Amino acid sequence: MPTVGDLVASQGNAVATAKDRQTTRSTDVLAQVVTFTLAGEEFGVPILEVREIIRMTDITPVPKAPPFVEGVINLRGQIIPVVDLRKRFGIAAEINEATTRIIVIEVNENVLGLIVDAVDEVLRIPADTISPPPALVAGGIGSEYIRGISHFNNKMIILIEMGRVFTHNEIDKLGDVA
């Protein structure tokens, strides 16, 4: 069974091959995303922002951290702040140890972990399936966090703009937590 790393590597090779072809059709422009579930909705983050995906682990609470910050983890010697995306988006927190994962991402030169309900797959989404976000999106998530919405393979995938999920002040505080 291939690991997420294998999937990421194979998808990266496929994208490189697609880029080598000199075509200009809009369906050839792809958004490559790691998809995950949060409160029954499917979301995606750009694969280039994802460092790795790990199982839920013990998180050390940090005093005076913002309410959506669960604490920190030690990932191979690096202290990483961990954010519960449900809390960040105003969704009731719920953890299912069997499927809950932490997606380790890099945003604005900061590494942080995102708690999600489950990680689904790596997808190459054609650009022509992505629409601009409406004013409000399911789950109370404002359109300012959304890069777009894709209707692909009979699914609706909300593409998150991670650089907009946190303010510069919050990013600084997350850096201070670590």
PDB file of C-alpha atoms in Angstrom:
ATOM      1  CA  MET A   1       0.000   0.000   0.000  1.00  0.00           C
ATOM      2  CA  PRO A   2       1.566   3.337  -1.010  1.00  0.00           C
ATOM      3  CA  THR A   3       2.318   5.892   1.677  1.00  0.00           C
ATOM      4  CA  VAL A   4       1.292   9.546   1.482  1.00  0.00           C
ATOM      5  CA  GLY A   5       4.918  10.310   0.606  1.00  0.00           C
ATOM      6  CA  ASP A   6       4.712   7.884  -2.323  1.00  0.00           C
ATOM      7  CA  LEU A   7       1.464   9.510  -3.466  1.00  0.00           C
ATOM      8  CA  VAL A   8       2.993  12.974  -3.184  1.00  0.00           C
ATOM      9  CA  ALA A   9       6.081  11.905  -5.145  1.00  0.00           C
ATOM     10  CA  SER A  10       4.086  10.178  -7.887  1.00  0.00           C
ATOM     11  CA  GLN A  11       1.699  13.112  -8.174  1.00  0.00           C
ATOM     12  CA  GLY A  12       4.653  15.498  -8.365  1.00  0.00           C
ATOM     13  CA  ASN A  13       6.115  13.464 -11.236  1.00  0.00           C
ATOM     14  CA  ALA A  14       2.760  13.484 -13.020  1.00  0.00           C
ATOM     15  CA  VAL A  15       2.505  17.258 -12.703  1.00  0.00           C
ATOM     16  CA  ALA A  16       6.059  17.687 -13.999  1.00  0.00           C
ATOM     17  CA  THR A  17       5.181  15.536 -17.008  1.00  0.00           C
ATOM     18  CA  ALA A  18       2.051  17.603 -17.621  1.00  0.00           C
ATOM     19  CA  LYS A  19       4.083  20.807 -17.415  1.00  0.00           C
ATOM     20  CA  ASP A  20       6.516  19.446 -19.984  1.00  0.00           C
ATOM     21  CA  ARG A  21       3.710  19.318 -22.525  1.00  0.00           C
ATOM     22  CA  GLN A  22       3.390  22.725 -24.150  1.00  0.00           C
ATOM     23  CA  THR A  23      -0.400  22.976 -24.222  1.00  0.00           C
ATOM     24  CA  THR A  24      -2.491  25.976 -23.256  1.00  0.00           C
ATOM     25  CA  ARG A  25      -5.960  24.496 -22.744  1.00  0.00           C
ATOM     26  CA  SER A  26      -7.442  25.530 -19.403  1.00  0.00           C
ATOM     27  CA  THR A  27      -8.121  21.896 -18.497  1.00  0.00           C
ATOM     28  CA  ASP A  28      -4.354  21.299 -18.541  1.00  0.00           C
ATOM     29  CA  VAL A  29      -3.810  23.734 -15.659  1.00  0.00           C
ATOM     30  CA  LEU A  30      -4.154  21.740 -12.482  1.00  0.00           C
ATOM     31  CA  ALA A  31      -4.492  22.507  -8.810  1.00  0.00           C
ATOM     32  CA  GLN A  32      -2.802  19.702  -6.930  1.00  0.00           C
ATOM     33  CA  VAL A  33      -4.266  19.351  -3.450  1.00  0.00           C
ATOM     34  CA  VAL A  34      -4.335  17.140  -0.387  1.00  0.00           C
ATOM     35  CA  THR A  35      -7.992  16.667   0.503  1.00  0.00           C
ATOM     36  CA  PHE A  36      -9.308  16.257   4.019  1.00  0.00           C
ATOM     37  CA  THR A  37     -12.631  16.086   5.834  1.00  0.00           C
ATOM     38  CA  LEU A  38     -13.804  18.538   8.457  1.00  0.00           C
ATOM     39  CA  ALA A  39     -17.335  18.287   9.896  1.00  0.00           C
ATOM     40  CA  GLY A  40     -18.482  16.215   6.932  1.00  0.00           C
ATOM     41  CA  GLU A  41     -17.255  18.714   4.318  1.00  0.00           C
ATOM     42  CA  GLU A  42     -14.338  18.045   1.982  1.00  0.00           C
ATOM     43  CA  PHE A  43     -11.509  20.573   1.847  1.00  0.00           C
ATOM     44  CA  GLY A  44      -8.229  20.820  -0.004  1.00  0.00           C
ATOM     45  CA  VAL A  45      -4.895  22.533   0.606  1.00  0.00           C
ATOM     46  CA  PRO A  46      -2.156  22.962  -2.003  1.00  0.00           C
ATOM     47  CA  ILE A  47       0.192  20.013  -1.897  1.00  0.00           C
ATOM     48  CA  LEU A  48       3.205  22.316  -2.055  1.00  0.00           C
ATOM     49  CA  GLU A  49       2.254  23.702   1.386  1.00  0.00           C
ATOM     50  CA  VAL A  50       2.046  20.203   2.937  1.00  0.00           C
ATOM     51  CA  ARG A  51       5.192  18.876   4.568  1.00  0.00           C
ATOM     52  CA  GLU A  52       3.734  15.656   5.910  1.00  0.00           C
ATOM     53  CA  ILE A  53       0.707  13.996   7.466  1.00  0.00           C
ATOM     54  CA  ILE A  54       0.894  12.310  10.856  1.00  0.00           C
ATOM     55  CA  ARG A  55      -1.479  10.436  13.132  1.00  0.00           C
ATOM     56  CA  MET A  56      -2.976  12.288  16.057  1.00  0.00           C
ATOM     57  CA  THR A  57      -0.453  12.405  18.870  1.00  0.00           C
ATOM     58  CA  ASP A  58      -0.149  13.855  22.357  1.00  0.00           C
ATOM     59  CA  ILE A  59      -0.275  17.643  22.239  1.00  0.00           C
ATOM     60  CA  THR A  60       1.276  19.733  25.000  1.00  0.00           C
ATOM     61  CA  PRO A  61      -0.980  22.670  25.944  1.00  0.00           C
ATOM     62  CA  VAL A  62       0.593  26.136  25.964  1.00  0.00           C
ATOM     63  CA  PRO A  63      -0.629  28.787  28.434  1.00  0.00           C
ATOM     64  CA  LYS A  64      -2.144  31.971  26.956  1.00  0.00           C
ATOM     65  CA  ALA A  65      -2.248  30.532  23.428  1.00  0.00           C
ATOM     66  CA  PRO A  66      -5.115  31.640  21.164  1.00  0.00           C
ATOM     67  CA  PRO A  67      -8.266  29.502  21.700  1.00  0.00           C
ATOM     68  CA  PHE A  68      -7.870  27.636  18.402  1.00  0.00           C
ATOM     69  CA  VAL A  69      -4.303  26.546  19.265  1.00  0.00           C
ATOM     70  CA  GLU A  70      -4.344  23.133  20.923  1.00  0.00           C
ATOM     71  CA  GLY A  71      -0.680  23.333  21.914  1.00  0.00           C
ATOM     72  CA  VAL A  72       2.593  22.055  20.495  1.00  0.00           C
ATOM     73  CA  ILE A  73       4.099  18.770  19.375  1.00  0.00           C
ATOM     74  CA  ASN A  74       7.701  17.683  19.084  1.00  0.00           C
ATOM     75  CA  LEU A  75       8.183  16.373  15.553  1.00  0.00           C
ATOM     76  CA  ARG A  76      11.666  14.908  15.262  1.00  0.00           C
ATOM     77  CA  GLY A  77      13.147  17.665  17.411  1.00  0.00           C
ATOM     78  CA  GLN A  78      11.148  20.541  15.916  1.00  0.00           C
ATOM     79  CA  ILE A  79       8.511  22.169  18.140  1.00  0.00           C
ATOM     80  CA  ILE A  80       5.399  22.813  16.047  1.00  0.00           C
ATOM     81  CA  PRO A  81       2.236  24.675  17.090  1.00  0.00           C
ATOM     82  CA  VAL A  82      -0.937  22.694  16.417  1.00  0.00           C
ATOM     83  CA  VAL A  83      -4.193  24.375  15.384  1.00  0.00           C
ATOM     84  CA  ASP A  84      -7.629  22.752  15.526  1.00  0.00           C
ATOM     85  CA  LEU A  85      -9.236  23.841  12.245  1.00  0.00           C
ATOM     86  CA  ARG A  86     -12.702  23.101  13.639  1.00  0.00           C
ATOM     87  CA  LYS A  87     -12.161  25.687  16.377  1.00  0.00           C
ATOM     88  CA  ARG A  88     -10.558  28.136  13.951  1.00  0.00           C
ATOM     89  CA  PHE A  89     -13.590  27.931  11.674  1.00  0.00           C
ATOM     90  CA  GLY A  90     -16.101  28.000  14.552  1.00  0.00           C
ATOM     91  CA  ILE A  91     -17.151  24.354  14.201  1.00  0.00           C
ATOM     92  CA  ALA A  92     -17.758  22.154  17.274  1.00  0.00           C
ATOM     93  CA  ALA A  93     -14.586  20.243  18.158  1.00  0.00           C
ATOM     94  CA  GLU A  94     -14.706  16.481  17.743  1.00  0.00           C
ATOM     95  CA  ILE A  95     -11.832  14.004  17.717  1.00  0.00           C
ATOM     96  CA  ASN A  96     -12.018  10.447  16.425  1.00  0.00           C
ATOM     97  CA  GLU A  97      -8.618   8.954  17.216  1.00  0.00           C
ATOM     98  CA  ALA A  98      -9.001   6.345  14.468  1.00  0.00           C
ATOM     99  CA  THR A  99      -9.186   8.869  11.611  1.00  0.00           C
ATOM    100  CA  THR A 100      -8.022  12.212  13.033  1.00  0.00           C
ATOM    101  CA  ARG A 101      -4.775  13.420  11.494  1.00  0.00           C
ATOM    102  CA  ILE A 102      -2.407  16.350  11.779  1.00  0.00           C
ATOM    103  CA  ILE A 103      -1.414  17.902   8.469  1.00  0.00           C
ATOM    104  CA  VAL A 104       1.957  19.592   8.909  1.00  0.00           C
ATOM    105  CA  ILE A 105       2.105  22.609   6.606  1.00  0.00           C
ATOM    106  CA  GLU A 106       4.306  25.603   5.926  1.00  0.00           C
ATOM    107  CA  VAL A 107       2.563  28.979   5.709  1.00  0.00           C
ATOM    108  CA  ASN A 108       4.434  32.258   5.334  1.00  0.00           C
ATOM    109  CA  GLU A 109       7.679  30.521   6.373  1.00  0.00           C
ATOM    110  CA  ASN A 110       6.034  29.122   9.530  1.00  0.00           C
ATOM    111  CA  VAL A 111       5.516  25.409  10.137  1.00  0.00           C
ATOM    112  CA  LEU A 112       2.333  24.379  11.929  1.00  0.00           C
ATOM    113  CA  GLY A 113       0.073  21.389  12.346  1.00  0.00           C
ATOM    114  CA  LEU A 114      -3.606  21.360  11.432  1.00  0.00           C
ATOM    115  CA  ILE A 115      -5.943  18.922  13.183  1.00  0.00           C
ATOM    116  CA  VAL A 116      -8.453  17.517  10.675  1.00  0.00           C
ATOM    117  CA  ASP A 117     -11.084  14.775  10.924  1.00  0.00           C
ATOM    118  CA  ALA A 118      -9.501  12.616   8.212  1.00  0.00           C
ATOM    119  CA  VAL A 119      -7.133  12.913   5.257  1.00  0.00           C
ATOM    120  CA  ASP A 120      -8.702  11.587   2.085  1.00  0.00           C
ATOM    121  CA  GLU A 121      -6.433  11.698  -0.972  1.00  0.00           C
ATOM    122  CA  VAL A 122      -4.164  13.678  -3.254  1.00  0.00           C
ATOM    123  CA  LEU A 123      -6.028  15.068  -6.266  1.00  0.00           C
ATOM    124  CA  ARG A 124      -5.062  16.859  -9.462  1.00  0.00           C
ATOM    125  CA  ILE A 125      -8.002  19.170 -10.068  1.00  0.00           C
ATOM    126  CA  PRO A 126      -8.443  20.782 -13.506  1.00  0.00           C
ATOM    127  CA  ALA A 127      -8.604  24.570 -13.260  1.00  0.00           C
ATOM    128  CA  ASP A 128     -11.864  24.702 -15.213  1.00  0.00           C
ATOM    129  CA  THR A 129     -13.625  22.854 -12.354  1.00  0.00           C
ATOM    130  CA  ILE A 130     -12.753  25.596  -9.837  1.00  0.00           C
ATOM    131  CA  SER A 131     -15.241  28.413  -9.210  1.00  0.00           C
ATOM    132  CA  PRO A 132     -14.813  31.540  -7.083  1.00  0.00           C
ATOM    133  CA  PRO A 133     -16.175  31.164  -3.553  1.00  0.00           C
ATOM    134  CA  PRO A 134     -19.648  32.441  -2.682  1.00  0.00           C
ATOM    135  CA  ALA A 135     -20.024  35.059   0.066  1.00  0.00           C
ATOM    136  CA  LEU A 136     -20.605  32.367   2.712  1.00  0.00           C
ATOM    137  CA  VAL A 137     -19.659  28.709   2.615  1.00  0.00           C
ATOM    138  CA  ALA A 138     -21.036  25.730   4.574  1.00  0.00           C
ATOM    139  CA  GLY A 139     -19.748  25.312   8.094  1.00  0.00           C
ATOM    140  CA  GLY A 140     -19.541  29.035   8.814  1.00  0.00           C
ATOM    141  CA  ILE A 141     -16.261  29.447   6.972  1.00  0.00           C
ATOM    142  CA  GLY A 142     -16.035  32.884   5.391  1.00  0.00           C
ATOM    143  CA  SER A 143     -15.054  33.302   1.768  1.00  0.00           C
ATOM    144  CA  GLU A 144     -11.901  35.185   2.791  1.00  0.00           C
ATOM    145  CA  TYR A 145     -10.330  31.791   3.633  1.00  0.00           C
ATOM    146  CA  ILE A 146     -11.397  30.139   0.392  1.00  0.00           C
ATOM    147  CA  ARG A 147      -9.285  29.998  -2.775  1.00  0.00           C
ATOM    148  CA  GLY A 148     -12.138  28.431  -4.733  1.00  0.00           C
ATOM    149  CA  ILE A 149     -14.641  25.593  -4.864  1.00  0.00           C
ATOM    150  CA  SER A 150     -14.178  22.647  -7.183  1.00  0.00           C
ATOM    151  CA  HIS A 151     -16.905  20.379  -8.491  1.00  0.00           C
ATOM    152  CA  PHE A 152     -14.757  17.403  -9.455  1.00  0.00           C
ATOM    153  CA  ASN A 153     -15.464  13.646  -9.573  1.00  0.00           C
ATOM    154  CA  ASN A 154     -19.009  14.242  -8.275  1.00  0.00           C
ATOM    155  CA  LYS A 155     -17.637  15.962  -5.155  1.00  0.00           C
ATOM    156  CA  MET A 156     -17.553  19.526  -3.935  1.00  0.00           C
ATOM    157  CA  ILE A 157     -14.094  20.390  -2.612  1.00  0.00           C
ATOM    158  CA  ILE A 158     -13.511  23.672  -0.780  1.00  0.00           C
ATOM    159  CA  LEU A 159      -9.983  24.854  -1.568  1.00  0.00           C
ATOM    160  CA  ILE A 160      -8.468  26.640   1.430  1.00  0.00           C
ATOM    161  CA  GLU A 161      -6.115  29.617   1.101  1.00  0.00           C
ATOM    162  CA  MET A 162      -3.936  28.866   4.149  1.00  0.00           C
ATOM    163  CA  GLY A 163      -2.174  32.231   3.947  1.00  0.00           C
ATOM    164  CA  ARG A 164      -5.518  33.906   4.693  1.00  0.00           C
ATOM    165  CA  VAL A 165      -6.699  31.619   7.498  1.00  0.00           C
ATOM    166  CA  PHE A 166      -4.466  33.403  10.003  1.00  0.00           C
ATOM    167  CA  THR A 167      -3.710  37.111  10.351  1.00  0.00           C
ATOM    168  CA  HIS A 168      -0.082  38.258  10.462  1.00  0.00           C
ATOM    169  CA  ASN A 169      -0.524  38.875  14.189  1.00  0.00           C
ATOM    170  CA  GLU A 170      -1.816  35.309  14.685  1.00  0.00           C
ATOM    171  CA  ILE A 171       1.084  33.896  12.656  1.00  0.00           C
ATOM    172  CA  ASP A 172       3.486  35.826  14.911  1.00  0.00           C
ATOM    173  CA  LYS A 173       1.727  34.421  18.004  1.00  0.00           C
ATOM    174  CA  LEU A 174       1.922  30.904  16.569  1.00  0.00           C
ATOM    175  CA  GLY A 175       5.649  31.416  16.080  1.00  0.00           C
ATOM    176  CA  ASP A 176       5.914  32.553  19.708  1.00  0.00           C
ATOM    177  CA  VAL A 177       4.056  29.409  20.867  1.00  0.00           C
ATOM    178  CA  ALA A 178       6.705  27.215  19.266  1.00  0.00           C
TER     179      ALA A 178
END
